[in-house]
């Protein structure tokens, strides 16, 4: 079972690094703790929901910022929503960009908003990749007969 | 079960607490559901506020507590909060990723029993049962209160209760209450007919609420108490407990309305630009009180705009320079529940408070103030197709009823008018067309529905608008007086309505009324059909006409001032118009 142990260690380290680099925060821990036998895929389900919702929100944001006359209230509402959902899984860096984004909305700063949109898209894809990698690792462990390390 | 509650029984409180979660974010909804389930609560999730309201209405007794997000696409969370509080009397917890003080404050003001910041932790959810429990305790305590809510005995009762609680720990809450009730010789009909662990909730129908308000008015708002109201209402199956909790909510509601009304009033029609007014008929972008809500959406907007306005007012006020504390009166005392609630340092509000206080000191019936603020705010006069409209109507009816019950609080007006007179001279013509438009549309929407009173009311609003507008000018004197003027208008708003109801026609109407035939003429009001005011209101959209109004107003007001009015006959309309 060496490979399993190795994989498990890899997973633990990987998660630790995500926390360390600020991709994830305490909320992610909470999610992991909520997972139990009655809901073994809880975290994956929640994160998938987040991905779905985020794609939608990012599209809405891009659309809103492409308008001739930008409705900043609408943009702000979307960012606010995105901030809320990113906080749900602990996507810390995404959340931080959202905060800056909202400030630009308040100032009605078009350039600032466009910049933030790029930033938030970037951070989102980063954390998405990280999480997908994480889930892959978990799958591998389970496939190899191991169990996920307790959080 | 990691909830750590000592009671092992499955129905034992708080396990099995029925929670309704409302959030448009699917991720959060799922997480919260899981968290709550882990706390051994019974969870129902909902992605839309409207859906939530439907669920709540379908099963009036189906939930113990509601947790709702603040920002939702179909309805403002605060609005939902108010509805739940008034219709179902359930504790509501608000949540948001936005933790700004103003938002939290708003939540509290709207009656939320808690405000959680996202991301929410399990431990925060674990203890939400305390809100349900607290509410039950308070309701029981109310039984013991013969007078008002100043619970001197509260602490005593509280300790009694806690003792009982300790004794009954793990026991069904209902049986606990039953014992207490029995001890109080309190005849609760509810206990006889339900098997659930929850106290049966009373549905405050239009009629019932109407009776309630009647009773409140009769007693006098500041002297009111659950027992007195209950006695007056003469509804055999109603318990003092029911009345007490309803009274509490009603008070909060009125206070809130009044505050927003004041804010709105003081800012005349200035602050509507930022409010999204999607309601074509309403144009209620304006803060407040008098809104034209044709439907629920409008209502939501209304609420939203009201709230918005509130937030903006804070800034606007600074800009407008309404800093000065106009009224010299001391802050309202506890006798006036309306103002006591508002510790806000903002000018308008303090002015309002002072104003209220002055009103009170004038011997006016507190009711007036409260009523007018309440009428407009949440419950538009116009008919709404949905259930909500019933409630609004009920308030409407209540107001009308309330008014007809009360003797004209003329003295109050007189004095207020005095205060205003000094300012009047400097005021300049109105420029606030939007206000008129708003009122106009409001009026129009009212016309279609029904009662004469509504008409009168809107007509009154018109006069008030002109009134407000006349005081728009930025001169310090005026601005300083503005809040008072506004208040007066607020008061006169409803009072007018009432007066019109009470003493139609015969009036010592000053000549100027003829010019402003529209609504100023009380007799016109009452005697003419709905169409008349409507037509006349249509004229209001004409800017020149608008400009004319205030002038008239001023002129007539001046002349009117000279003429003493018989208080009993004094039409409210006049009072509203007379800044004298």
Short mmCIF file of N, CA, C and O in Angstrom, two decimals, chain B residues 192-272:
data_model
loop_
_atom_site.label_atom_id
_atom_site.label_comp_id
_atom_site.label_asym_id
_atom_site.label_seq_id
_atom_site.Cartn_x
_atom_site.Cartn_y
_atom_site.Cartn_z
N UNK B 192 -55.80 23.83 23.16
CA UNK B 192 -56.76 22.74 23.12
C UNK B 192 -56.76 21.96 21.83
O UNK B 192 -57.18 20.82 21.77
N UNK B 193 -56.28 22.62 20.78
CA UNK B 193 -56.55 21.97 19.52
C UNK B 193 -55.34 21.64 18.66
O UNK B 193 -55.45 21.51 17.47
N UNK B 194 -54.21 21.57 19.23
CA UNK B 194 -53.10 21.22 18.35
C UNK B 194 -52.25 20.15 18.99
O UNK B 194 -52.13 20.04 20.19
N UNK B 195 -51.67 19.41 18.14
CA UNK B 195 -50.85 18.33 18.64
C UNK B 195 -49.38 18.58 18.36
O UNK B 195 -48.53 17.84 18.76
N UNK B 196 -49.13 19.64 17.65
CA UNK B 196 -47.74 19.92 17.32
C UNK B 196 -47.04 20.49 18.54
O UNK B 196 -47.68 20.86 19.52
N UNK B 197 -45.79 20.60 18.43
CA UNK B 197 -45.06 21.14 19.56
C UNK B 197 -45.04 22.66 19.54
O UNK B 197 -44.53 23.31 20.40
N UNK B 198 -45.60 23.20 18.50
CA UNK B 198 -45.55 24.66 18.38
C UNK B 198 -46.87 25.28 18.78
O UNK B 198 -47.92 24.68 18.61
N UNK B 199 -46.78 26.48 19.25
CA UNK B 199 -48.00 27.21 19.54
C UNK B 199 -48.66 27.54 18.22
O UNK B 199 -48.02 27.94 17.27
N UNK B 200 -49.94 27.38 18.22
CA UNK B 200 -50.66 27.66 17.00
C UNK B 200 -50.59 29.15 16.68
O UNK B 200 -50.81 29.98 17.54
N UNK B 201 -50.30 29.45 15.47
CA UNK B 201 -50.14 30.86 15.13
C UNK B 201 -51.46 31.48 14.70
O UNK B 201 -52.19 30.89 13.92
N UNK B 202 -51.65 32.63 15.19
CA UNK B 202 -52.87 33.34 14.82
C UNK B 202 -52.63 34.05 13.50
O UNK B 202 -51.60 34.67 13.28
N UNK B 203 -53.59 33.93 12.66
CA UNK B 203 -53.49 34.64 11.39
C UNK B 203 -54.17 35.98 11.54
O UNK B 203 -55.35 36.05 11.84
N UNK B 204 -53.41 37.02 11.33
CA UNK B 204 -54.00 38.34 11.47
C UNK B 204 -54.62 38.76 10.16
O UNK B 204 -53.98 39.31 9.29
N UNK B 205 -55.88 38.48 10.06
CA UNK B 205 -56.59 38.83 8.84
C UNK B 205 -56.84 40.33 8.80
O UNK B 205 -56.57 41.04 9.77
N UNK B 206 -57.36 40.73 7.69
CA UNK B 206 -57.65 42.16 7.51
C UNK B 206 -58.58 42.65 8.60
O UNK B 206 -58.34 43.67 9.26
N UNK B 207 -59.63 41.88 8.79
CA UNK B 207 -60.61 42.30 9.80
C UNK B 207 -60.01 42.35 11.19
O UNK B 207 -60.22 43.29 11.95
N UNK B 208 -59.30 41.32 11.47
CA UNK B 208 -58.72 41.23 12.80
C UNK B 208 -57.76 42.38 13.05
O UNK B 208 -57.79 43.03 14.09
N UNK B 209 -56.95 42.63 12.07
CA UNK B 209 -55.99 43.71 12.22
C UNK B 209 -56.70 45.05 12.33
O UNK B 209 -56.29 45.94 13.06
N UNK B 210 -57.77 45.15 11.59
CA UNK B 210 -58.56 46.36 11.64
C UNK B 210 -59.08 46.58 13.06
O UNK B 210 -59.00 47.68 13.60
N UNK B 211 -59.59 45.54 13.62
CA UNK B 211 -60.11 45.63 14.99
C UNK B 211 -58.97 46.03 15.92
O UNK B 211 -59.13 46.85 16.83
N UNK B 212 -57.88 45.41 15.66
CA UNK B 212 -56.70 45.67 16.49
C UNK B 212 -56.34 47.15 16.45
O UNK B 212 -56.15 47.78 17.49
N UNK B 213 -56.24 47.67 15.28
CA UNK B 213 -55.85 49.07 15.15
C UNK B 213 -56.90 49.99 15.75
O UNK B 213 -56.59 50.99 16.40
N UNK B 214 -58.14 49.62 15.55
CA UNK B 214 -59.22 50.40 16.15
C UNK B 214 -59.02 50.49 17.65
O UNK B 214 -59.10 51.55 18.26
N UNK B 215 -58.78 49.34 18.19
CA UNK B 215 -58.60 49.29 19.64
C UNK B 215 -57.40 50.13 20.06
O UNK B 215 -57.46 50.89 21.03
N UNK B 216 -56.35 49.98 19.33
CA UNK B 216 -55.13 50.73 19.66
C UNK B 216 -55.40 52.22 19.63
O UNK B 216 -55.00 52.97 20.52
N UNK B 217 -56.09 52.63 18.61
CA UNK B 217 -56.38 54.06 18.49
C UNK B 217 -57.27 54.54 19.62
O UNK B 217 -57.10 55.63 20.14
N UNK B 218 -58.23 53.69 19.94
CA UNK B 218 -59.14 54.10 21.00
C UNK B 218 -58.42 54.29 22.31
O UNK B 218 -58.68 55.24 23.05
N UNK B 219 -57.55 53.39 22.57
CA UNK B 219 -56.85 53.47 23.85
C UNK B 219 -55.86 54.62 23.84
O UNK B 219 -55.65 55.28 24.84
N UNK B 220 -55.25 54.81 22.68
CA UNK B 220 -54.20 55.82 22.65
C UNK B 220 -52.89 55.08 22.60
O UNK B 220 -52.58 54.28 23.47
N UNK B 221 -52.17 55.32 21.57
CA UNK B 221 -51.01 54.49 21.31
C UNK B 221 -50.01 54.40 22.45
O UNK B 221 -49.40 53.37 22.69
N UNK B 222 -49.87 55.46 23.14
CA UNK B 222 -48.87 55.40 24.20
C UNK B 222 -49.40 54.78 25.48
O UNK B 222 -48.65 54.50 26.39
N UNK B 223 -50.71 54.58 25.51
CA UNK B 223 -51.23 53.98 26.73
C UNK B 223 -51.63 52.52 26.48
O UNK B 223 -52.19 51.86 27.31
N UNK B 224 -51.34 52.14 25.28
CA UNK B 224 -51.87 50.84 24.88
C UNK B 224 -51.16 49.68 25.56
O UNK B 224 -50.00 49.76 25.94
N UNK B 225 -51.88 48.64 25.73
CA UNK B 225 -51.29 47.45 26.31
C UNK B 225 -52.08 46.25 25.79
O UNK B 225 -53.23 46.40 25.40
N UNK B 226 -51.48 45.10 25.77
CA UNK B 226 -52.14 43.94 25.18
C UNK B 226 -53.51 43.65 25.79
O UNK B 226 -54.47 43.37 25.07
N UNK B 227 -53.59 43.76 27.10
CA UNK B 227 -54.86 43.42 27.72
C UNK B 227 -55.95 44.39 27.31
O UNK B 227 -57.07 44.00 26.98
N UNK B 228 -55.60 45.67 27.31
CA UNK B 228 -56.59 46.68 26.94
C UNK B 228 -57.08 46.44 25.52
O UNK B 228 -58.27 46.48 25.23
N UNK B 229 -56.10 46.19 24.67
CA UNK B 229 -56.47 45.97 23.27
C UNK B 229 -57.37 44.75 23.17
O UNK B 229 -58.40 44.76 22.49
N UNK B 230 -56.97 43.73 23.84
CA UNK B 230 -57.73 42.49 23.78
C UNK B 230 -59.16 42.72 24.24
O UNK B 230 -60.12 42.25 23.62
N UNK B 231 -59.28 43.45 25.31
CA UNK B 231 -60.63 43.71 25.83
C UNK B 231 -61.47 44.47 24.82
O UNK B 231 -62.63 44.15 24.60
N UNK B 232 -60.86 45.46 24.24
CA UNK B 232 -61.60 46.28 23.29
C UNK B 232 -61.95 45.52 22.02
O UNK B 232 -63.01 45.70 21.44
N UNK B 233 -61.04 44.70 21.62
CA UNK B 233 -61.27 43.98 20.38
C UNK B 233 -62.43 43.00 20.50
O UNK B 233 -63.14 42.73 19.54
N UNK B 234 -62.54 42.48 21.67
CA UNK B 234 -63.67 41.59 21.91
C UNK B 234 -63.72 40.41 20.95
O UNK B 234 -64.75 40.09 20.37
N UNK B 235 -62.58 39.82 20.78
CA UNK B 235 -62.53 38.61 19.95
C UNK B 235 -62.28 37.45 20.89
O UNK B 235 -61.19 37.31 21.45
N UNK B 236 -63.24 36.64 21.09
CA UNK B 236 -63.18 35.64 22.15
C UNK B 236 -62.01 34.68 22.06
O UNK B 236 -61.41 34.34 23.07
N UNK B 237 -61.68 34.29 20.85
CA UNK B 237 -60.65 33.28 20.76
C UNK B 237 -59.24 33.84 20.76
O UNK B 237 -58.27 33.11 20.78
N UNK B 238 -59.14 35.14 20.72
CA UNK B 238 -57.82 35.75 20.66
C UNK B 238 -57.21 35.82 22.06
O UNK B 238 -57.90 36.14 23.02
N UNK B 239 -55.95 35.56 22.10
CA UNK B 239 -55.31 35.58 23.42
C UNK B 239 -54.50 36.86 23.58
O UNK B 239 -54.10 37.49 22.61
N UNK B 240 -54.25 37.17 24.80
CA UNK B 240 -53.48 38.38 25.07
C UNK B 240 -52.08 38.22 24.49
O UNK B 240 -51.46 39.16 24.03
N UNK B 241 -51.63 37.02 24.53
CA UNK B 241 -50.32 36.73 23.98
C UNK B 241 -50.26 37.09 22.51
O UNK B 241 -49.31 37.71 22.03
N UNK B 242 -51.30 36.68 21.80
CA UNK B 242 -51.35 37.00 20.37
C UNK B 242 -51.30 38.50 20.17
O UNK B 242 -50.57 39.01 19.32
N UNK B 243 -52.10 39.17 20.93
CA UNK B 243 -52.18 40.62 20.78
C UNK B 243 -50.84 41.25 21.12
O UNK B 243 -50.37 42.15 20.43
N UNK B 244 -50.25 40.77 22.15
CA UNK B 244 -48.98 41.36 22.58
C UNK B 244 -47.92 41.25 21.50
O UNK B 244 -47.24 42.22 21.18
N UNK B 245 -47.79 40.08 20.97
CA UNK B 245 -46.73 39.95 19.96
C UNK B 245 -47.07 40.74 18.71
O UNK B 245 -46.20 41.31 18.06
N UNK B 246 -48.32 40.79 18.38
CA UNK B 246 -48.71 41.55 17.20
C UNK B 246 -48.47 43.03 17.43
O UNK B 246 -48.02 43.75 16.54
N UNK B 247 -48.75 43.45 18.63
CA UNK B 247 -48.55 44.86 18.96
C UNK B 247 -47.08 45.23 18.84
O UNK B 247 -46.71 46.28 18.33
N UNK B 248 -46.27 44.34 19.30
CA UNK B 248 -44.83 44.60 19.24
C UNK B 248 -44.38 44.77 17.80
O UNK B 248 -43.65 45.70 17.47
N UNK B 249 -44.84 43.89 16.98
CA UNK B 249 -44.44 43.98 15.58
C UNK B 249 -44.99 45.24 14.94
O UNK B 249 -44.32 45.92 14.17
N UNK B 250 -46.18 45.52 15.30
CA UNK B 250 -46.84 46.69 14.74
C UNK B 250 -46.07 47.95 15.09
O UNK B 250 -45.86 48.84 14.27
N UNK B 251 -45.63 48.01 16.30
CA UNK B 251 -44.88 49.17 16.76
C UNK B 251 -43.59 49.32 15.97
O UNK B 251 -43.27 50.39 15.49
N UNK B 252 -42.90 48.23 15.87
CA UNK B 252 -41.64 48.28 15.13
C UNK B 252 -41.89 48.74 13.70
O UNK B 252 -41.17 49.55 13.14
N UNK B 253 -42.90 48.20 13.17
CA UNK B 253 -43.25 48.53 11.80
C UNK B 253 -43.52 50.01 11.64
O UNK B 253 -43.01 50.67 10.74
N UNK B 254 -44.30 50.54 12.54
CA UNK B 254 -44.64 51.95 12.46
C UNK B 254 -43.43 52.82 12.64
O UNK B 254 -43.25 53.83 11.97
N UNK B 255 -42.62 52.43 13.55
CA UNK B 255 -41.42 53.21 13.80
C UNK B 255 -40.57 53.25 12.55
O UNK B 255 -40.08 54.29 12.15
N UNK B 256 -40.44 52.11 11.96
CA UNK B 256 -39.63 52.03 10.76
C UNK B 256 -40.23 52.91 9.69
O UNK B 256 -39.55 53.66 9.02
N UNK B 257 -41.51 52.81 9.53
CA UNK B 257 -42.16 53.59 8.51
C UNK B 257 -41.99 55.07 8.75
O UNK B 257 -41.72 55.84 7.85
N UNK B 258 -42.14 55.41 9.97
CA UNK B 258 -42.07 56.82 10.27
C UNK B 258 -40.68 57.34 9.96
O UNK B 258 -40.52 58.40 9.39
N UNK B 259 -39.72 56.56 10.33
CA UNK B 259 -38.36 57.01 10.07
C UNK B 259 -38.13 57.20 8.60
O UNK B 259 -37.62 58.21 8.17
N UNK B 260 -38.55 56.23 7.87
CA UNK B 260 -38.31 56.35 6.44
C UNK B 260 -39.13 57.48 5.86
O UNK B 260 -38.72 58.15 4.93
N UNK B 261 -40.27 57.65 6.43
CA UNK B 261 -41.12 58.72 5.98
C UNK B 261 -40.47 60.05 6.24
O UNK B 261 -40.48 60.97 5.42
N UNK B 262 -39.89 60.13 7.39
CA UNK B 262 -39.24 61.38 7.74
C UNK B 262 -38.10 61.65 6.80
O UNK B 262 -37.92 62.75 6.31
N UNK B 263 -37.35 60.65 6.57
CA UNK B 263 -36.22 60.82 5.68
C UNK B 263 -36.69 61.29 4.34
O UNK B 263 -36.18 62.21 3.75
N UNK B 264 -37.70 60.63 3.91
CA UNK B 264 -38.21 60.97 2.60
C UNK B 264 -38.72 62.36 2.61
O UNK B 264 -38.44 63.18 1.75
N UNK B 265 -39.48 62.64 3.59
CA UNK B 265 -40.11 63.94 3.64
C UNK B 265 -39.06 65.02 3.67
O UNK B 265 -39.14 66.02 2.96
N UNK B 266 -38.09 64.83 4.46
CA UNK B 266 -37.12 65.89 4.58
C UNK B 266 -36.36 66.11 3.30
O UNK B 266 -35.88 67.19 3.03
N UNK B 267 -36.27 65.10 2.54
CA UNK B 267 -35.54 65.28 1.30
C UNK B 267 -36.45 65.58 0.15
O UNK B 267 -36.06 65.55 -0.99
N UNK B 268 -37.64 65.80 0.46
CA UNK B 268 -38.60 66.17 -0.56
C UNK B 268 -38.52 65.19 -1.71
O UNK B 268 -38.49 63.99 -1.51
N UNK B 269 -38.40 65.67 -2.85
CA UNK B 269 -38.33 64.73 -3.94
C UNK B 269 -36.93 64.63 -4.48
O UNK B 269 -36.68 64.15 -5.55
N UNK B 270 -36.01 65.09 -3.73
CA UNK B 270 -34.67 65.21 -4.27
C UNK B 270 -33.98 63.89 -4.49
O UNK B 270 -33.27 63.69 -5.43
N UNK B 271 -34.23 63.03 -3.60
CA UNK B 271 -33.45 61.83 -3.67
C UNK B 271 -34.03 60.66 -4.42
O UNK B 271 -34.03 59.57 -3.93
N UNK B 272 -34.52 60.88 -5.52
CA UNK B 272 -35.09 59.70 -6.16
C UNK B 272 -34.29 59.19 -7.32
O UNK B 272 -34.59 58.18 -7.88
#
